[in-house]
Amino acid sequence: MPARFAYDDTRHVSLRTPTDGVLESILVKTGDSVDRGQPVAVLRSPSIGTARNQILSEKANLELAQEAYRWEADIHAGVSDLAKRIRAGEAIDAIKQSLQDKTIGEFGGQLLTMYSKSNLANRLSRSVDDLGGSGAISGRVVQERQSDRQQSEAMLEAAIEQSLFQTRQSMIQAEAKRNEAERRLRIAKQTLGTLLGTLADSMGGLDVSPNELDVSRLTIQSPLSGTIESKAFSASERVAAQNELFVIADTSSLWVEADIRGRDWESIHVGQGDEVMVSTPAMNMPPHPATVYTVGRQVDPASGAIPLVAKIDNSKGHFRPGLFARMAVPIETRHDVILVAESALIDLDGQTSVFVISEDGFEPVTVEVGAQGGGMVEIREGLIEGQSVVVSGAFALKSELLLEGEE
């Protein structure tokens, strides 16, 4: 079957510009070998600079939000511990000692002050209780001291509850702002990723260093190891989004593409992994083996054929994409079939025909052909076994027949 060499799609890429810009430099030329991740060009783009600057801004905002959250969380934890110790009635000096390494903020300071006042009120109340029992202090003074104690205890408990609520709310709000900052940073990175397109994976991630001075400068890297097959632009040229900069391919393996015509479907039996033989008429080389990569499932409406793709080793570099070839594929073994040489076939008024030898000379007969290979063609209808056909000179007979028709 007629075939042609093509790039292996799994080892071939058209490297395109992610956005508008100016090429600062081109680092490779056609024919150069490149490694995956190797810089091949430098692009300056305001759009990339804006997107990267947004990432830097969002990273700074996130750092501030994280620090604020840590501060509020530490205060809430410190105040919670303080409230627990106050309610347990620990001595104020012991509480201060245990809280030396903790952050309690303004609320913690207020609670300690109120706790100290409450302790004072308790001591005064107990002292007047003893004196009141002996009659040394009037009952009114005793009641006032007891009221002061109860009031200070109530105020302290209210302050504890308010402090716990306020510090918890502040912590929740700080956490929400931190989460929002994280989302905004992800969105900024996604925006840059969308702008870079397929280049994002080969750029080593989307993080931008705050020490990077030129955020609009993008070093474009090769996404695979291979050879620069073509180069479309030079340094200092302006490019638009999706302009093709390079075609990069690993040509150590190529595809050989052929079409299985409708008349050959039934006779050709080949599947993925089968071996076929590929020859190149333009090169004086023996046929090379290739492995079937895929057999198409859909008929091309234009050609009425099914595509067949085989993978061939090209480690020695003998073959080039676009080179014409012929592919020999396994066919079904058939017995008792009529075969004629390919040279016997002619096109007569749009129908495939052959000339058969008759009593009156030569007579054209319309035939239906089947599988072909090795210079022979299967005749499915139109001939019977034993008929003699013209193999050499069929075209001359066709010309004579057409001239007779004109006369």
mmCIF file with all atom_site columns, C-alpha atoms in Angstrom, residues 46-62 181-193 206-210 214-216:
data_model
loop_
_atom_site.group_PDB
_atom_site.id
_atom_site.type_symbol
_atom_site.label_atom_id
_atom_site.label_alt_id
_atom_site.label_comp_id
_atom_site.label_asym_id
_atom_site.label_entity_id
_atom_site.label_seq_id
_atom_site.pdbx_PDB_ins_code
_atom_site.Cartn_x
_atom_site.Cartn_y
_atom_site.Cartn_z
_atom_site.occupancy
_atom_site.B_iso_or_equiv
_atom_site.pdbx_formal_charge
_atom_site.auth_seq_id
_atom_site.auth_comp_id
_atom_site.auth_asym_id
_atom_site.auth_atom_id
_atom_site.pdbx_PDB_model_num
ATOM 1  C CA . PRO A 1 46  ? 3.501  42.808 29.540 1.00 0.00 ? 46  PRO A CA 1
ATOM 2  C CA . SER A 1 47  ? 0.659  40.335 30.104 1.00 0.00 ? 47  SER A CA 1
ATOM 3  C CA . ILE A 1 48  ? 2.981  37.857 31.778 1.00 0.00 ? 48  ILE A CA 1
ATOM 4  C CA . GLY A 1 49  ? 4.509  40.659 33.839 1.00 0.00 ? 49  GLY A CA 1
ATOM 5  C CA . THR A 1 50  ? 1.071  41.742 35.061 1.00 0.00 ? 50  THR A CA 1
ATOM 6  C CA . ALA A 1 51  ? 0.077  38.172 35.930 1.00 0.00 ? 51  ALA A CA 1
ATOM 7  C CA . ARG A 1 52  ? 3.324  37.518 37.778 1.00 0.00 ? 52  ARG A CA 1
ATOM 8  C CA . ASN A 1 53  ? 3.085  40.812 39.664 1.00 0.00 ? 53  ASN A CA 1
ATOM 9  C CA . GLN A 1 54  ? -0.399 39.809 40.794 1.00 0.00 ? 54  GLN A CA 1
ATOM 10 C CA . ILE A 1 55  ? 1.034  36.567 42.161 1.00 0.00 ? 55  ILE A CA 1
ATOM 11 C CA . LEU A 1 56  ? 3.669  38.486 44.119 1.00 0.00 ? 56  LEU A CA 1
ATOM 12 C CA . SER A 1 57  ? 1.001  40.807 45.547 1.00 0.00 ? 57  SER A CA 1
ATOM 13 C CA . GLU A 1 58  ? -1.223 37.914 46.568 1.00 0.00 ? 58  GLU A CA 1
ATOM 14 C CA . LYS A 1 59  ? 1.717  36.082 48.151 1.00 0.00 ? 59  LYS A CA 1
ATOM 15 C CA . ALA A 1 60  ? 2.508  39.167 50.240 1.00 0.00 ? 60  ALA A CA 1
ATOM 16 C CA . ASN A 1 61  ? -1.145 39.471 51.256 1.00 0.00 ? 61  ASN A CA 1
ATOM 17 C CA . LEU A 1 62  ? -1.204 35.803 52.211 1.00 0.00 ? 62  LEU A CA 1
ATOM 18 C CA . ALA A 1 181 ? -5.813 35.173 50.542 1.00 0.00 ? 181 ALA A CA 1
ATOM 19 C CA . GLU A 1 182 ? -4.977 31.555 49.692 1.00 0.00 ? 182 GLU A CA 1
ATOM 20 C CA . ARG A 1 183 ? -7.824 31.448 47.157 1.00 0.00 ? 183 ARG A CA 1
ATOM 21 C CA . ARG A 1 184 ? -6.748 34.716 45.576 1.00 0.00 ? 184 ARG A CA 1
ATOM 22 C CA . LEU A 1 185 ? -3.201 33.385 45.239 1.00 0.00 ? 185 LEU A CA 1
ATOM 23 C CA . ARG A 1 186 ? -4.497 30.190 43.611 1.00 0.00 ? 186 ARG A CA 1
ATOM 24 C CA . ILE A 1 187 ? -6.594 32.270 41.216 1.00 0.00 ? 187 ILE A CA 1
ATOM 25 C CA . ALA A 1 188 ? -3.567 34.413 40.347 1.00 0.00 ? 188 ALA A CA 1
ATOM 26 C CA . LYS A 1 189 ? -1.515 31.286 39.646 1.00 0.00 ? 189 LYS A CA 1
ATOM 27 C CA . GLN A 1 190 ? -4.348 29.804 37.584 1.00 0.00 ? 190 GLN A CA 1
ATOM 28 C CA . THR A 1 191 ? -4.536 33.041 35.595 1.00 0.00 ? 191 THR A CA 1
ATOM 29 C CA . LEU A 1 192 ? -0.826 32.817 34.819 1.00 0.00 ? 192 LEU A CA 1
ATOM 30 C CA . GLY A 1 193 ? -1.219 29.103 34.069 1.00 0.00 ? 193 GLY A CA 1
ATOM 31 C CA . LEU A 1 206 ? 4.033  28.951 38.671 1.00 0.00 ? 206 LEU A CA 1
ATOM 32 C CA . ASP A 1 207 ? 5.781  30.334 41.754 1.00 0.00 ? 207 ASP A CA 1
ATOM 33 C CA . VAL A 1 208 ? 7.472  33.673 41.250 1.00 0.00 ? 208 VAL A CA 1
ATOM 34 C CA . SER A 1 209 ? 10.436 34.731 43.347 1.00 0.00 ? 209 SER A CA 1
ATOM 35 C CA . PRO A 1 210 ? 9.994  38.114 45.072 1.00 0.00 ? 210 PRO A CA 1
ATOM 36 C CA . ASP A 1 214 ? 12.083 41.439 35.513 1.00 0.00 ? 214 ASP A CA 1
ATOM 37 C CA . VAL A 1 215 ? 8.732  39.665 35.895 1.00 0.00 ? 215 VAL A CA 1
ATOM 38 C CA . SER A 1 216 ? 7.753  40.262 32.251 1.00 0.00 ? 216 SER A CA 1
#
